mmCIF file of C-alpha atoms in Angstrom:
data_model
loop_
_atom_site.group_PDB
_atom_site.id
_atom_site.type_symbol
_atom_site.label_atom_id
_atom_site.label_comp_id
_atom_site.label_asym_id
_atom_site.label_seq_id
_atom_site.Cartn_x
_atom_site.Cartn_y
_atom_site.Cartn_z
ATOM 1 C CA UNK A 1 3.238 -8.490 -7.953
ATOM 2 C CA UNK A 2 1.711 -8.147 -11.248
ATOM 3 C CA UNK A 3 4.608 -6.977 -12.475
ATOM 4 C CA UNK A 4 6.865 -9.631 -11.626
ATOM 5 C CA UNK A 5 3.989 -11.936 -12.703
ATOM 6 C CA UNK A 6 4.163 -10.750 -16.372
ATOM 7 C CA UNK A 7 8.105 -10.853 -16.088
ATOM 8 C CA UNK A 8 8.163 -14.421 -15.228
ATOM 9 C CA UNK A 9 6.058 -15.271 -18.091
ATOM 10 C CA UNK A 10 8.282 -13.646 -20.582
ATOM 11 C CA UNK A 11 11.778 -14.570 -19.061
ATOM 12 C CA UNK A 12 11.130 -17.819 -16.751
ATOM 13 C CA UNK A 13 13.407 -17.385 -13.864
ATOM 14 C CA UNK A 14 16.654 -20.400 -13.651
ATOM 15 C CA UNK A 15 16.013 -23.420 -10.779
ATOM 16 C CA UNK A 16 19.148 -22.470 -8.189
ATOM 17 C CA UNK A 17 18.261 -19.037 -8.027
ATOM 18 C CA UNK A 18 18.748 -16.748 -5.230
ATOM 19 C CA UNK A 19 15.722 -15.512 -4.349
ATOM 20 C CA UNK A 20 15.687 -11.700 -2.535
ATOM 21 C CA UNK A 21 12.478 -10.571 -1.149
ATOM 22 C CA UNK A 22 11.172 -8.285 1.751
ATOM 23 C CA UNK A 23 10.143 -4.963 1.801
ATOM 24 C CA UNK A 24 10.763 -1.536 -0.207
ATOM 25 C CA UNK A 25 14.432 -1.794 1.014
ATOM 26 C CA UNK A 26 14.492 -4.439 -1.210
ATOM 27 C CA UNK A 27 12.415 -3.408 -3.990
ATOM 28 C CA UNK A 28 14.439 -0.586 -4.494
ATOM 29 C CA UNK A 29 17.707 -2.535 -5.001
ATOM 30 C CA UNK A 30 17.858 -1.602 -8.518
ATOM 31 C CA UNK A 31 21.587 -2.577 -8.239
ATOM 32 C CA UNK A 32 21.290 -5.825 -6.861
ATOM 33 C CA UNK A 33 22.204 -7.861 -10.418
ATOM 34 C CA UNK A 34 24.693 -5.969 -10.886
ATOM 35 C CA UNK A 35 26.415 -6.134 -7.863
ATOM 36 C CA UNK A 36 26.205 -9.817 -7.590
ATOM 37 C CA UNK A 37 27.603 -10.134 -11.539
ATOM 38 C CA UNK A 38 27.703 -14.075 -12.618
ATOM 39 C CA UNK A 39 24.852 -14.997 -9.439
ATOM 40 C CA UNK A 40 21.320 -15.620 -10.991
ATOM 41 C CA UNK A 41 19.568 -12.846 -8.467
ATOM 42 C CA UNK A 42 16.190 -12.401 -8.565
ATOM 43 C CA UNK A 43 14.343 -9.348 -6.703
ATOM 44 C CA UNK A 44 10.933 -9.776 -5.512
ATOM 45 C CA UNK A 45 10.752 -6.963 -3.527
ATOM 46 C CA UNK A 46 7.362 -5.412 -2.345
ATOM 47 C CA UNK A 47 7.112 -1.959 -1.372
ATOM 48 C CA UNK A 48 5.408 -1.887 2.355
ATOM 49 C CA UNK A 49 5.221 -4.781 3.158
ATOM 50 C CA UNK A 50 5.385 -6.652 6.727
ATOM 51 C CA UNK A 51 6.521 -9.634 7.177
ATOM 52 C CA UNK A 52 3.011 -11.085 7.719
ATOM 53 C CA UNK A 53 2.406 -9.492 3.998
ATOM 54 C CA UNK A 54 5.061 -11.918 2.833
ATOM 55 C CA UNK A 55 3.629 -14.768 4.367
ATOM 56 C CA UNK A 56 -0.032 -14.055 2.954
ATOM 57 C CA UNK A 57 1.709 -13.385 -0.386
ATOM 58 C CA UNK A 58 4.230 -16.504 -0.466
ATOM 59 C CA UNK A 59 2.040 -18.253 -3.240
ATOM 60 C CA UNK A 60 3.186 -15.319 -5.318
ATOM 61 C CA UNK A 61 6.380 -13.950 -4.288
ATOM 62 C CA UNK A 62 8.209 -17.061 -3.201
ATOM 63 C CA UNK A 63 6.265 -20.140 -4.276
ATOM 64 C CA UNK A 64 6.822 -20.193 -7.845
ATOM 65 C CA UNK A 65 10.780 -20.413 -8.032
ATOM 66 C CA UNK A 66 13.328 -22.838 -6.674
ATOM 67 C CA UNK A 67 16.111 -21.004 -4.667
ATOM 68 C CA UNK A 68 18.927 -22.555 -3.424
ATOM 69 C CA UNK A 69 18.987 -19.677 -1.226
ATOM 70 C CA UNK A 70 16.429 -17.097 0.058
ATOM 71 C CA UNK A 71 17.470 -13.627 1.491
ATOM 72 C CA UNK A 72 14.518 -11.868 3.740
ATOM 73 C CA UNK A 73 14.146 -8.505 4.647
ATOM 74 C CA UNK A 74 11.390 -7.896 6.689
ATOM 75 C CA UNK A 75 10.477 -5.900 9.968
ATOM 76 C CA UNK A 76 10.852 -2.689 9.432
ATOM 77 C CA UNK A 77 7.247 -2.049 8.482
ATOM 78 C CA UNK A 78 6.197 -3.778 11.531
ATOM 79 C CA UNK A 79 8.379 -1.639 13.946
ATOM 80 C CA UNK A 80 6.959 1.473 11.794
ATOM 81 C CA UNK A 81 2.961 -0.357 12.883
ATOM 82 C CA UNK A 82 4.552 -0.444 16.525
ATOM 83 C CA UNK A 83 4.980 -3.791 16.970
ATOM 84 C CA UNK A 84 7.070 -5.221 20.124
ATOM 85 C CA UNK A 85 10.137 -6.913 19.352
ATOM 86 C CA UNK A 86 8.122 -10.507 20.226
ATOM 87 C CA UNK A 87 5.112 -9.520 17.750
ATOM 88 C CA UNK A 88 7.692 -9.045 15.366
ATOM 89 C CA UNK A 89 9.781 -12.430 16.174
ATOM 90 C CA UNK A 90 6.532 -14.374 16.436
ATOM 91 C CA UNK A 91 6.080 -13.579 12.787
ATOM 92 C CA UNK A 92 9.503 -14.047 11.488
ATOM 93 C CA UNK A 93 9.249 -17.493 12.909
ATOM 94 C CA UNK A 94 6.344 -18.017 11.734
ATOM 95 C CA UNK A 95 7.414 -17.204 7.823
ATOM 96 C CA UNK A 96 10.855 -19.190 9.029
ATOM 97 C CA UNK A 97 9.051 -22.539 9.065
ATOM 98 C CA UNK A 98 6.595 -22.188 6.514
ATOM 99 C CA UNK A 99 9.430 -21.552 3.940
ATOM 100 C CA UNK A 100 11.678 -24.239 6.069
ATOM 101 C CA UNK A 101 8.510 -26.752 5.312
ATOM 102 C CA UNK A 102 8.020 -25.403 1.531
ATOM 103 C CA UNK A 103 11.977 -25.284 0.666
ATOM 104 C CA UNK A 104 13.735 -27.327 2.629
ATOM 105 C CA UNK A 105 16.550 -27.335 0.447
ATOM 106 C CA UNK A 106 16.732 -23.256 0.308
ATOM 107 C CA UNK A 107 19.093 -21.913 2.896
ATOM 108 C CA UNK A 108 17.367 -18.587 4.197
ATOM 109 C CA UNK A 109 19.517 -15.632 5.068
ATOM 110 C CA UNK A 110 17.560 -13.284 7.733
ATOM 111 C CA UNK A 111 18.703 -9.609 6.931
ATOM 112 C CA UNK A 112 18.588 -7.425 9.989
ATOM 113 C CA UNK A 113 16.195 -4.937 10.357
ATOM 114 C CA UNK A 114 18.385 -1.241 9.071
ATOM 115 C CA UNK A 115 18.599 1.774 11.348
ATOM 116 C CA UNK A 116 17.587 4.642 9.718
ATOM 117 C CA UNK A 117 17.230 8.344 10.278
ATOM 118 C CA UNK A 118 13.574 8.062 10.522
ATOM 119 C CA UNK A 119 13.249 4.630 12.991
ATOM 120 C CA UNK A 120 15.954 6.686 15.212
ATOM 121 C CA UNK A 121 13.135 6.892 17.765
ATOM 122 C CA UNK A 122 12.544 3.214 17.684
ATOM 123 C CA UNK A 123 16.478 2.132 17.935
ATOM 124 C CA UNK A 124 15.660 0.381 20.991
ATOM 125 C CA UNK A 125 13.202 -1.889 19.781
ATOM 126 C CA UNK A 126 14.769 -2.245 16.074
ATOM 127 C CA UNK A 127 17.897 -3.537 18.499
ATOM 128 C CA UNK A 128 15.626 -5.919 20.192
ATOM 129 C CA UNK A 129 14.413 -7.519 17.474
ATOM 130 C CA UNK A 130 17.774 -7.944 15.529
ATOM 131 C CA UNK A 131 18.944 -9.839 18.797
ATOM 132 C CA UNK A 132 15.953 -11.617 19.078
ATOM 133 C CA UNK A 133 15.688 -12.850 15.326
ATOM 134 C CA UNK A 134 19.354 -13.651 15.097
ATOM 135 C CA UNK A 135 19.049 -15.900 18.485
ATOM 136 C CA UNK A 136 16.305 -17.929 16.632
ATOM 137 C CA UNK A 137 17.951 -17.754 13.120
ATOM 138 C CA UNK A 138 21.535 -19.170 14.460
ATOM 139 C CA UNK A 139 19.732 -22.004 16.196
ATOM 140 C CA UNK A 140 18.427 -22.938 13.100
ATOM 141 C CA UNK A 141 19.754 -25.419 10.430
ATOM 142 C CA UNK A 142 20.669 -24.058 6.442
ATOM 143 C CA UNK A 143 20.142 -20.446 7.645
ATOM 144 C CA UNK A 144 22.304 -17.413 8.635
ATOM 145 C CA UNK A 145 21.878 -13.828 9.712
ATOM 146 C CA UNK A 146 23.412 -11.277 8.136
ATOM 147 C CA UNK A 147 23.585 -7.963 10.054
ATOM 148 C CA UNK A 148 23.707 -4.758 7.887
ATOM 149 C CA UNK A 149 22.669 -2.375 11.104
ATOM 150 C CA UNK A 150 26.042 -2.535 13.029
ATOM 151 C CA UNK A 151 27.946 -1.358 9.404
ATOM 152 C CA UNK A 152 25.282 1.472 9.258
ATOM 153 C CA UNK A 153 26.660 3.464 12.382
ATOM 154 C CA UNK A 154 29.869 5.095 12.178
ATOM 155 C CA UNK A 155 32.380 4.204 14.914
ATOM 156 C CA UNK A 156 30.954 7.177 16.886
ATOM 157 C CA UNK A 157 27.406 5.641 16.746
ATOM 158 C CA UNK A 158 25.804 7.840 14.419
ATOM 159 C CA UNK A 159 24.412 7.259 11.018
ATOM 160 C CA UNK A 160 26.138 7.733 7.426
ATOM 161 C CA UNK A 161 23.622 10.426 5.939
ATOM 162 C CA UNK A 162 24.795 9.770 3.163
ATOM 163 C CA UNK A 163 23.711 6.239 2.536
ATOM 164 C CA UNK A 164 19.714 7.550 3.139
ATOM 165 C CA UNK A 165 17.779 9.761 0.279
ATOM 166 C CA UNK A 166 15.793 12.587 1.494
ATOM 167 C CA UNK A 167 12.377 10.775 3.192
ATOM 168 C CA UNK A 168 15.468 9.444 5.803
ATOM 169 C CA UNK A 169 14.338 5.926 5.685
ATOM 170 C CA UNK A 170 15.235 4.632 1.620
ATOM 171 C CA UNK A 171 18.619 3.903 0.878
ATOM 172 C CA UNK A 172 21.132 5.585 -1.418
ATOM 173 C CA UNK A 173 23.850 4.025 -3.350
ATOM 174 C CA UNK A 174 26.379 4.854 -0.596
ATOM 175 C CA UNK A 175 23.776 2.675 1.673
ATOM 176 C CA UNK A 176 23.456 -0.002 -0.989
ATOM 177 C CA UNK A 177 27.104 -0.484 -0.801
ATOM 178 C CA UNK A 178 27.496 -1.561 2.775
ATOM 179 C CA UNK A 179 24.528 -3.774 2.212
ATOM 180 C CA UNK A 180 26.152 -5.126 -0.940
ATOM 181 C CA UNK A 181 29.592 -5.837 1.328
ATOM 182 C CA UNK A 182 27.409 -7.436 4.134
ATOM 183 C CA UNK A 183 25.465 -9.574 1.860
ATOM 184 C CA UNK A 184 28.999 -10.798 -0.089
ATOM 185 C CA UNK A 185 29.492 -12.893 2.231
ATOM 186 C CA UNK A 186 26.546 -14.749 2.209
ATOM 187 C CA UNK A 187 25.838 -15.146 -1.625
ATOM 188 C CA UNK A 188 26.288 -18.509 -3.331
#
């Protein structure tokens, strides 16, 4: 956070950005400006987080800018802490109406939580909560849900390897893409 603290002082990010934050999924989308060329992206990515770690950290990571839209990904940590599907939603909703109530002007685009070779075990509740937080985000105003786990699977239900690095849970540039093709069609 320190980081992007000491990059905002140098290079002040735009009003009407679109503001990406969540977990080391995100952080790691070193890509992400480029593959939105002309958008004014901003990554604020934190490496382990949950998504009650974004919503003790908003002052920091969310707070200072003015999005007109806000992309969250978030979960994945908590199903890795073993948290049901309704911990997990509880939470989300929670951080829904705190940012609903801070910028109500920002649309916020839910990202589903990503299978993975290493959550395989927990595809069953990583499932549940995708249904679960895409039921509350589509009853919501200004917001979407944009699922990147179905495009993960090939047709025969099994996962891309290639789109994961080594540690089976961090994406590649083959993964990257698909999440770059799902998020296309959200981006302003």
């Amino acid at each position: 956070m320190r980081r992007y603290e000491k990059a905002d002082s140098v290079n002040p990010p735009t009003k009407d950005l679109i503001l990406f934050v969540g977990s080391s999924t995100m952080e790691n989308w070193k890509s992400l400006a480029d593959d939105f060329p002309g958008k004014p992206v901003l990554n604020r990515g934190v490496s382990g987080t949950k998504t009650i770690d974004l919503i003790n950290y908003k002052d920091r990571l969310i707070s200072p800018y003015q999005p007109k839209q806000i992309f969250v990904y978030e979960g994945d940590n908590d199903i890795g802490y073993k948290w049901t599907p309704d911990e997990i939603l509880a939470q989300i909703k929670r951080l829904f109406f705190i940012l609903r109530k801070e910028k109500p002007e920002a649309e916020l685009v839910f990202i589903s939580i990503k299978p993975s070779v290493r959550r395989l075990k927990d595809k069953k509740r990583i499932e549940q909560t995708n249904a679960l937080i895409k039921e509350f985000v589509e009853q919501q105003t200004n917001a979407a849900y944009a699922d990147i786990y179905t495009p993960m699977f090939t047709a025969d239900g099994e996962l891309f390897p290639e789109h994961y690095r080594e540690d089976g849970l961090h994406l590649t540039a083959e993964g990257y893409a698909v999440w770059k093709k799902v998020i296309s069609k959200y981006i302003k």
